[in-house]
């Protein structure tokens, strides 16, 4: 009944790491990966008088009289905070806030590199939902947007919902929605290569955590009619009495054929496998899928099935790793999404903005698509500007700007 198996699944070390020593990795993180740089001169007494006392008092008085002026005369309007409690970090799990900080610093660095946005990491030494929400409410004058990161499910759903309700700025849990955006872009790319429409695909989503739920939601919103979700106990269906509130709601909108059982029943004749769990999928289950199948084995660093094995049966294979074709990486989405939201002055990030982001990602390589190129490279400099423009336009069209 389980969607996963312990069958052997050989994996290779990422090529990008094969030639990198441990010493080099640690040296790259020594002292952290971030620093603060000045945007105004501070060389003379005059500079000091302008940047700090007494000149700064004039700016402070002006903001005290009109708080909206802080958007123009501080960095908050363009500052993204990357917030985590360290409970679901990469594939490492609950490693705590301090151990999560290198990841959050890396995320902040990506914001700067790909979108030109200032970003700072904030790791919180609490797992209490109320305390996390309250902390962000109290810190609201210090930032312009919130990127929630590596917070475990199902707490992440409540935290995101409550923070969105409490704050008047863009908020997104990237593990959910960044993943969903790029998955939708990749599926549209794969379908375009094959000359198919996504609404007719039978999609199996393995994993009902943060990413699995968000990917299911965006695929349904984009028109996919047949989505079956698997968790560690099998197919998420209305017949099960062991579902939490999130999964029970999901069961109402998925599994239209009323399937029961596990991965074997779900994958038989399926068109798409979307792996978003740490469990392994047996080769024979991929072999049971429909002809010209699509496999996204996104667990990182060890995919649910090795890409070379999946390619024996699937026409298109993608992973989350950089050493195989078709890397599905969140960096294709989140820098441009936040930049576009901030450019438009959006109060929130909508489903329409996310779908616009997915379409923009695909548009960058629309004339270059092939079985081994269904999305752009994560390093493609065209992506973030295209996504930002599309997201900003969608925000204005939906009236949230």
CSV table of C-alpha atoms in Angstrom, one decimal:
chain,number,residue,atom,x,y,z
A,1,UNK,CA,0.0,0.0,0.0
A,2,UNK,CA,3.0,2.3,0.4
A,3,UNK,CA,3.9,4.6,-2.5
A,4,UNK,CA,7.6,3.9,-1.9
A,5,UNK,CA,9.8,0.9,-1.8
A,6,UNK,CA,13.2,0.1,-0.4
A,7,UNK,CA,14.3,-1.4,-3.7
A,8,UNK,CA,17.9,-0.5,-4.7
A,9,UNK,CA,18.3,2.8,-6.4
A,10,UNK,CA,21.9,3.7,-7.2
A,11,UNK,CA,22.7,7.3,-7.2
A,12,UNK,CA,25.8,9.2,-8.3
A,13,UNK,CA,27.5,12.1,-6.6
A,14,UNK,CA,26.6,15.3,-8.3
A,15,UNK,CA,29.2,16.1,-10.9
A,16,UNK,CA,29.3,19.7,-9.6
A,17,UNK,CA,30.6,18.3,-6.3
A,18,UNK,CA,32.8,15.5,-7.5
A,19,UNK,CA,35.8,17.7,-8.0
A,20,UNK,CA,35.2,20.0,-5.0
A,21,UNK,CA,37.0,19.2,-1.7
A,22,UNK,CA,35.4,19.5,1.7
A,23,UNK,CA,38.0,22.2,2.5
A,24,UNK,CA,36.9,24.2,-0.5
A,25,UNK,CA,33.2,24.0,0.5
A,26,UNK,CA,33.9,25.1,4.1
A,27,UNK,CA,36.1,27.9,2.9
A,28,UNK,CA,33.3,29.2,0.7
A,29,UNK,CA,31.1,29.6,3.8
A,30,UNK,CA,33.8,30.9,6.2
A,31,UNK,CA,32.5,34.0,7.9
A,32,UNK,CA,29.1,33.6,6.1
A,33,UNK,CA,28.2,34.4,2.5
A,34,UNK,CA,26.7,37.9,3.1
A,35,UNK,CA,27.9,41.4,3.8
A,36,UNK,CA,26.3,44.9,4.0
A,37,UNK,CA,27.6,47.4,1.4
A,38,UNK,CA,27.1,51.1,1.4
A,39,UNK,CA,24.9,52.7,-1.2
A,40,UNK,CA,26.1,56.3,-0.4
A,41,UNK,CA,29.5,57.7,0.3
A,42,UNK,CA,30.9,57.8,3.8
A,43,UNK,CA,34.4,59.3,3.4
A,44,UNK,CA,34.3,62.9,4.7
A,45,UNK,CA,32.8,64.8,7.6
A,46,UNK,CA,30.1,66.1,5.2
A,47,UNK,CA,29.2,62.5,4.2
A,48,UNK,CA,29.0,61.6,7.9
A,49,UNK,CA,26.7,64.6,8.6
A,50,UNK,CA,24.4,63.5,5.8
A,51,UNK,CA,24.3,59.8,6.5
A,52,UNK,CA,24.1,60.1,10.2
A,53,UNK,CA,23.7,62.8,12.7
A,54,UNK,CA,22.6,65.6,12.4
A,55,UNK,CA,21.3,65.2,8.8
A,56,UNK,CA,19.5,61.9,9.4
A,57,UNK,CA,17.2,63.5,11.9
A,58,UNK,CA,15.5,65.4,9.1
A,59,UNK,CA,14.6,62.2,7.3
A,60,UNK,CA,13.4,60.6,10.5
A,61,UNK,CA,11.2,63.5,11.3
A,62,UNK,CA,9.7,63.4,7.8
A,63,UNK,CA,9.0,59.6,8.1
A,64,UNK,CA,7.5,60.2,11.6
A,65,UNK,CA,5.1,62.7,9.9
A,66,UNK,CA,4.4,60.4,6.9
A,67,UNK,CA,5.3,56.7,7.4
A,68,UNK,CA,4.9,56.1,3.7
A,69,UNK,CA,8.1,58.0,3.1
A,70,UNK,CA,10.0,55.1,4.6
A,71,UNK,CA,9.5,53.3,1.3
A,72,UNK,CA,11.6,56.0,-0.5
A,73,UNK,CA,14.1,56.8,2.1
A,74,UNK,CA,15.0,53.4,3.7
A,75,UNK,CA,15.8,50.0,2.2
A,76,UNK,CA,12.7,48.3,3.6
A,77,UNK,CA,10.5,48.6,0.5
A,78,UNK,CA,13.0,46.4,-1.4
A,79,UNK,CA,14.2,44.2,1.4
A,80,UNK,CA,13.2,40.5,1.5
A,81,UNK,CA,13.6,38.6,4.8
A,82,UNK,CA,14.2,34.8,4.5
A,83,UNK,CA,12.6,33.3,7.6
A,84,UNK,CA,13.0,29.8,8.9
A,85,UNK,CA,12.7,27.8,12.1
A,86,UNK,CA,15.1,25.1,10.8
A,87,UNK,CA,12.5,22.3,11.0
A,88,UNK,CA,12.6,21.1,7.4
A,89,UNK,CA,16.0,22.0,5.9
A,90,UNK,CA,16.8,20.5,2.5
A,91,UNK,CA,16.8,16.8,2.9
A,92,UNK,CA,18.3,17.1,6.4
A,93,UNK,CA,15.1,17.6,8.3
A,94,UNK,CA,14.8,19.3,11.7
A,95,UNK,CA,18.3,20.5,12.3
A,96,UNK,CA,17.5,23.7,14.2
A,97,UNK,CA,17.8,27.4,13.4
A,98,UNK,CA,21.5,27.8,13.7
A,99,UNK,CA,22.3,24.9,11.4
A,100,UNK,CA,19.8,26.2,8.9
A,101,UNK,CA,21.5,29.6,8.7
A,102,UNK,CA,24.0,28.7,5.9
A,103,UNK,CA,21.0,27.7,3.8
A,104,UNK,CA,19.1,30.9,4.5
A,105,UNK,CA,22.3,33.0,3.8
A,106,UNK,CA,22.5,31.2,0.4
A,107,UNK,CA,18.9,32.0,-0.3
A,108,UNK,CA,19.5,35.7,0.5
A,109,UNK,CA,22.6,35.6,-1.8
A,110,UNK,CA,20.5,34.3,-4.7
A,111,UNK,CA,18.0,37.1,-4.2
A,112,UNK,CA,20.8,39.6,-4.7
A,113,UNK,CA,22.5,37.8,-7.6
A,114,UNK,CA,19.4,37.0,-9.7
A,115,UNK,CA,17.0,39.8,-8.8
A,116,UNK,CA,19.1,42.5,-7.4
A,117,UNK,CA,17.1,42.5,-4.2
A,118,UNK,CA,18.5,43.0,-0.8
A,119,UNK,CA,17.7,40.1,1.5
A,120,UNK,CA,18.6,39.1,5.1
A,121,UNK,CA,18.1,35.7,6.8
A,122,UNK,CA,16.2,35.5,10.1
A,123,UNK,CA,16.2,32.2,11.9
A,124,UNK,CA,13.8,31.8,14.8
A,125,UNK,CA,14.5,29.7,17.9
A,126,UNK,CA,10.9,28.6,18.3
A,127,UNK,CA,8.5,26.1,16.7
A,128,UNK,CA,5.5,27.7,18.1
A,129,UNK,CA,3.2,29.0,15.3
A,130,UNK,CA,1.9,31.9,17.4
A,131,UNK,CA,5.4,33.0,18.3
A,132,UNK,CA,6.6,32.9,14.7
A,133,UNK,CA,3.6,34.9,13.4
A,134,UNK,CA,3.8,37.4,16.2
A,135,UNK,CA,7.6,37.9,15.6
A,136,UNK,CA,7.0,38.8,12.0
A,137,UNK,CA,4.2,41.1,12.8
A,138,UNK,CA,6.5,43.0,15.3
A,139,UNK,CA,9.3,43.1,12.7
A,140,UNK,CA,7.1,44.4,9.9
A,141,UNK,CA,8.5,47.9,9.8
A,142,UNK,CA,11.9,46.4,8.9
A,143,UNK,CA,11.2,44.7,5.6
A,144,UNK,CA,9.1,44.7,2.4
A,145,UNK,CA,8.5,41.0,1.8
A,146,UNK,CA,8.7,37.6,3.5
A,147,UNK,CA,10.2,34.4,2.0
A,148,UNK,CA,9.2,31.6,4.4
A,149,UNK,CA,11.7,28.8,4.1
A,150,UNK,CA,12.3,25.2,5.3
A,151,UNK,CA,9.4,25.1,7.8
A,152,UNK,CA,7.9,21.6,8.4
A,153,UNK,CA,4.4,20.6,7.3
A,154,UNK,CA,1.6,20.9,8.3
A,155,UNK,CA,2.7,23.9,10.4
A,156,UNK,CA,4.0,25.7,7.3
A,157,UNK,CA,0.4,25.9,5.9
A,158,UNK,CA,-1.0,27.6,9.0
A,159,UNK,CA,2.1,29.9,9.4
A,160,UNK,CA,1.9,31.1,5.8
A,161,UNK,CA,-1.8,31.6,5.9
A,162,UNK,CA,-1.7,33.6,9.1
A,163,UNK,CA,1.3,35.7,8.1
A,164,UNK,CA,-0.4,36.6,4.8
A,165,UNK,CA,-3.5,37.7,6.7
A,166,UNK,CA,-1.5,39.7,9.2
A,167,UNK,CA,0.9,41.6,6.9
A,168,UNK,CA,0.2,44.0,4.0
A,169,UNK,CA,3.2,42.8,1.9
A,170,UNK,CA,4.1,39.9,-0.3
A,171,UNK,CA,4.6,36.6,1.6
A,172,UNK,CA,5.4,33.2,0.1
A,173,UNK,CA,6.6,29.9,1.4
A,174,UNK,CA,9.1,29.0,-1.3
A,175,UNK,CA,9.2,25.3,-0.5
A,176,UNK,CA,5.6,25.2,-1.5
A,177,UNK,CA,5.1,27.8,-4.2
A,178,UNK,CA,8.5,28.2,-5.7
A,179,UNK,CA,8.5,24.4,-6.3
A,180,UNK,CA,5.0,24.5,-7.7
A,181,UNK,CA,5.8,27.3,-10.1
A,182,UNK,CA,8.8,25.6,-11.6
A,183,UNK,CA,7.1,22.2,-11.7
A,184,UNK,CA,4.2,23.8,-13.7
A,185,UNK,CA,6.7,25.4,-16.1
A,186,UNK,CA,8.5,22.1,-16.6
A,187,UNK,CA,5.3,20.1,-17.2
A,188,UNK,CA,4.2,22.7,-19.7
A,189,UNK,CA,7.6,22.4,-21.4
A,190,UNK,CA,7.5,18.6,-21.4
A,191,UNK,CA,3.9,18.6,-22.8
A,192,UNK,CA,4.9,21.2,-25.5
A,193,UNK,CA,7.8,18.9,-26.6
A,194,UNK,CA,5.4,16.0,-26.9
A,195,UNK,CA,2.6,18.1,-28.6
A,196,UNK,CA,0.2,17.3,-25.7
A,197,UNK,CA,-2.1,19.4,-23.5
A,198,UNK,CA,-1.6,19.2,-19.8
A,199,UNK,CA,-5.3,19.0,-19.1
A,200,UNK,CA,-5.4,15.5,-20.5
A,201,UNK,CA,-2.5,14.1,-18.5
A,202,UNK,CA,-2.8,11.6,-15.7
A,203,UNK,CA,-0.5,13.0,-13.0
A,204,UNK,CA,0.7,11.1,-9.9
A,205,UNK,CA,2.2,13.3,-7.1
A,206,UNK,CA,4.3,11.4,-4.6
A,207,UNK,CA,4.4,13.3,-1.4
A,208,UNK,CA,1.7,15.2,0.4
A,209,UNK,CA,3.9,17.6,2.3
A,210,UNK,CA,4.4,21.3,1.6
A,211,UNK,CA,5.7,20.9,-2.0
A,212,UNK,CA,3.2,18.1,-2.9
A,213,UNK,CA,0.2,20.1,-1.8
A,214,UNK,CA,1.3,23.3,-3.5
A,215,UNK,CA,2.2,21.5,-6.7
A,216,UNK,CA,-1.2,19.7,-6.8
A,217,UNK,CA,-2.9,23.0,-6.3
A,218,UNK,CA,-1.2,24.8,-9.1
A,219,UNK,CA,-1.6,21.9,-11.5
A,220,UNK,CA,-5.3,21.8,-10.8
A,221,UNK,CA,-5.5,25.6,-11.2
A,222,UNK,CA,-3.6,25.3,-14.5
A,223,UNK,CA,-6.2,22.9,-15.9
A,224,UNK,CA,-4.9,19.4,-15.1
A,225,UNK,CA,-8.0,17.3,-14.4
A,226,UNK,CA,-6.6,14.0,-13.2
A,227,UNK,CA,-4.2,14.3,-10.2
A,228,UNK,CA,-3.6,11.4,-7.8
A,229,UNK,CA,-1.6,12.1,-4.6
A,230,UNK,CA,0.4,9.6,-2.6
A,231,UNK,CA,1.5,9.8,0.9
A,232,UNK,CA,3.5,7.3,3.0
A,233,UNK,CA,0.3,5.2,3.5
A,234,UNK,CA,-0.9,5.1,-0.1
A,235,UNK,CA,-3.3,7.0,-2.3
A,236,UNK,CA,-4.9,10.1,-0.7
A,237,UNK,CA,-8.6,9.3,-1.1
A,238,UNK,CA,-11.9,10.2,0.5
A,239,UNK,CA,-12.2,6.6,1.7
A,240,UNK,CA,-9.4,6.9,4.2
A,241,UNK,CA,-10.1,7.9,7.8
A,242,UNK,CA,-6.5,8.7,8.7
A,243,UNK,CA,-6.1,12.0,6.8
A,244,UNK,CA,-5.3,15.3,8.5
A,245,UNK,CA,-7.3,18.4,7.6
A,246,UNK,CA,-5.0,19.4,4.7
A,247,UNK,CA,-5.0,16.0,3.1
A,248,UNK,CA,-8.8,15.5,3.6
A,249,UNK,CA,-9.4,18.7,1.7
A,250,UNK,CA,-7.0,17.6,-1.0
A,251,UNK,CA,-8.8,14.3,-1.3
A,252,UNK,CA,-12.0,16.2,-2.2
A,253,UNK,CA,-10.3,17.7,-5.3
A,254,UNK,CA,-8.1,14.9,-6.5
A,255,UNK,CA,-8.2,11.2,-7.5
A,256,UNK,CA,-11.2,11.6,-9.9
A,257,UNK,CA,-11.1,7.9,-10.8
A,258,UNK,CA,-11.6,6.9,-7.2
A,259,UNK,CA,-8.4,4.8,-7.0
A,260,UNK,CA,-7.4,3.0,-3.9
A,261,UNK,CA,-4.1,1.3,-2.9
A,262,UNK,CA,-0.6,2.5,-3.3
A,263,UNK,CA,2.0,3.5,-5.9
A,264,UNK,CA,1.3,0.4,-8.1
A,265,UNK,CA,-2.3,1.3,-8.5
A,266,UNK,CA,-1.6,5.0,-9.0
A,267,UNK,CA,1.2,4.7,-11.5
A,268,UNK,CA,-0.4,2.0,-13.7
A,269,UNK,CA,-0.9,3.8,-17.1
A,270,UNK,CA,-0.1,7.2,-15.6
A,271,UNK,CA,1.4,9.9,-17.8
A,272,UNK,CA,3.4,11.8,-15.3
A,273,UNK,CA,5.2,10.9,-12.0
A,274,UNK,CA,6.1,13.9,-9.8
A,275,UNK,CA,8.4,12.8,-7.0
A,276,UNK,CA,8.4,15.2,-4.0
A,277,UNK,CA,9.3,12.7,-1.2
A,278,UNK,CA,12.4,11.2,0.1
A,279,UNK,CA,11.2,7.6,-0.6
A,280,UNK,CA,12.3,5.5,-3.5
A,281,UNK,CA,10.2,4.2,-6.4
A,282,UNK,CA,10.7,0.8,-7.8
A,283,UNK,CA,11.8,0.5,-11.5
A,284,UNK,CA,8.9,-1.8,-12.3
A,285,UNK,CA,6.4,0.9,-11.2
A,286,UNK,CA,7.9,3.4,-13.7
A,287,UNK,CA,7.8,0.7,-16.3
A,288,UNK,CA,4.0,0.3,-15.7
A,289,UNK,CA,3.3,3.9,-16.7
A,290,UNK,CA,1.8,4.9,-20.1
A,291,UNK,CA,4.0,5.2,-23.2
A,292,UNK,CA,5.9,8.4,-23.6
A,293,UNK,CA,5.7,9.0,-19.9
A,294,UNK,CA,7.2,12.0,-18.0
A,295,UNK,CA,9.2,11.5,-14.8
A,296,UNK,CA,10.1,14.3,-12.4
A,297,UNK,CA,12.2,12.7,-9.7
A,298,UNK,CA,12.9,15.8,-7.6
A,299,UNK,CA,14.1,14.5,-4.3
A,300,UNK,CA,17.5,15.9,-3.6
A,301,UNK,CA,20.3,14.8,-3.5
A,302,UNK,CA,18.9,11.3,-4.1
A,303,UNK,CA,16.0,11.2,-6.6
A,304,UNK,CA,13.1,8.8,-6.1
A,305,UNK,CA,14.5,6.8,-9.0
A,306,UNK,CA,17.8,7.3,-10.7
A,307,UNK,CA,17.4,9.2,-14.0
A,308,UNK,CA,19.3,6.7,-16.0
A,309,UNK,CA,16.9,4.0,-14.9
A,310,UNK,CA,13.8,6.2,-15.5
A,311,UNK,CA,15.0,6.9,-19.0
A,312,UNK,CA,14.6,3.3,-19.9
A,313,UNK,CA,10.9,3.8,-19.8
A,314,UNK,CA,10.1,7.5,-19.8
A,315,UNK,CA,10.4,9.9,-22.7
A,316,UNK,CA,11.3,12.9,-20.6
A,317,UNK,CA,13.1,12.8,-17.2
A,318,UNK,CA,13.8,15.7,-14.9
A,319,UNK,CA,15.4,16.0,-11.4
A,320,UNK,CA,16.3,18.6,-8.9
A,321,UNK,CA,20.0,18.0,-9.4
A,322,UNK,CA,22.5,19.9,-11.5
A,323,UNK,CA,24.3,16.9,-13.0
A,324,UNK,CA,21.4,15.7,-15.1
A,325,UNK,CA,19.4,17.4,-17.9
A,326,UNK,CA,16.3,19.3,-17.0
A,327,UNK,CA,17.1,20.6,-13.5
A,328,UNK,CA,13.9,21.8,-11.8
A,329,UNK,CA,15.3,24.4,-9.5
A,330,UNK,CA,13.4,27.0,-7.4
A,331,UNK,CA,15.9,29.7,-8.3
A,332,UNK,CA,14.1,29.9,-11.6
A,333,UNK,CA,11.0,31.3,-9.7
A,334,UNK,CA,11.5,33.0,-6.4
A,335,UNK,CA,13.9,35.9,-7.3
A,336,UNK,CA,11.7,37.1,-10.2
A,337,UNK,CA,8.4,36.5,-8.3
A,338,UNK,CA,9.4,38.7,-5.4
A,339,UNK,CA,11.0,41.3,-7.6
A,340,UNK,CA,7.8,41.5,-9.7
A,341,UNK,CA,5.6,41.7,-6.6
A,342,UNK,CA,7.7,44.5,-5.1
A,343,UNK,CA,8.0,46.3,-8.5
A,344,UNK,CA,4.2,46.4,-8.6
A,345,UNK,CA,3.7,47.2,-4.9
A,346,UNK,CA,1.7,44.1,-4.6
A,347,UNK,CA,0.0,43.4,-1.2
A,348,UNK,CA,0.1,39.7,-1.7
A,349,UNK,CA,1.2,36.9,-4.2
A,350,UNK,CA,-1.8,35.4,-5.9
A,351,UNK,CA,-2.3,32.1,-7.8
A,352,UNK,CA,-2.6,34.1,-11.0
A,353,UNK,CA,0.8,35.7,-10.3
A,354,UNK,CA,2.3,32.2,-9.8
A,355,UNK,CA,0.9,30.9,-13.0
A,356,UNK,CA,2.2,34.0,-14.8
A,357,UNK,CA,5.6,33.2,-13.4
A,358,UNK,CA,5.5,29.6,-14.6
A,359,UNK,CA,4.5,30.8,-18.1
A,360,UNK,CA,7.3,33.4,-18.1
A,361,UNK,CA,9.9,30.8,-17.2
A,362,UNK,CA,8.8,28.6,-20.1
A,363,UNK,CA,8.7,31.5,-22.5
A,364,UNK,CA,12.5,32.1,-22.1
A,365,UNK,CA,13.2,28.8,-23.9
A,366,UNK,CA,10.1,28.4,-26.0
A,367,UNK,CA,12.1,28.2,-29.2
A,368,UNK,CA,14.8,25.9,-27.7
A,369,UNK,CA,12.6,23.2,-26.2
A,370,UNK,CA,13.6,19.5,-26.4
A,371,UNK,CA,13.5,16.3,-24.4
A,372,UNK,CA,16.6,17.4,-22.5
A,373,UNK,CA,15.6,21.1,-22.2
A,374,UNK,CA,12.1,21.6,-20.9
A,375,UNK,CA,13.1,24.6,-18.6
A,376,UNK,CA,15.9,27.1,-18.7
A,377,UNK,CA,19.1,26.7,-16.9
A,378,UNK,CA,19.0,28.1,-13.3
A,379,UNK,CA,21.9,30.4,-14.4
A,380,UNK,CA,20.1,31.8,-17.4
A,381,UNK,CA,20.1,35.6,-16.9
A,382,UNK,CA,16.9,36.0,-18.9
A,383,UNK,CA,14.7,34.3,-16.4
A,384,UNK,CA,14.3,36.6,-13.5
A,385,UNK,CA,13.6,39.7,-15.5
A,386,UNK,CA,11.0,37.8,-17.6
A,387,UNK,CA,9.4,36.4,-14.4
A,388,UNK,CA,9.4,39.8,-12.7
A,389,UNK,CA,7.7,41.5,-15.6
A,390,UNK,CA,5.0,38.8,-15.9
A,391,UNK,CA,4.3,38.8,-12.1
A,392,UNK,CA,4.1,42.6,-11.9
A,393,UNK,CA,1.6,42.6,-14.9
A,394,UNK,CA,-0.5,39.9,-13.3
A,395,UNK,CA,-0.5,41.8,-9.9
A,396,UNK,CA,-1.8,44.9,-11.7
A,397,UNK,CA,-4.4,42.9,-13.7
A,398,UNK,CA,-5.7,41.3,-10.5
A,399,UNK,CA,-5.9,44.5,-8.6
A,400,UNK,CA,-3.5,43.6,-5.8
A,401,UNK,CA,-0.8,46.1,-6.8
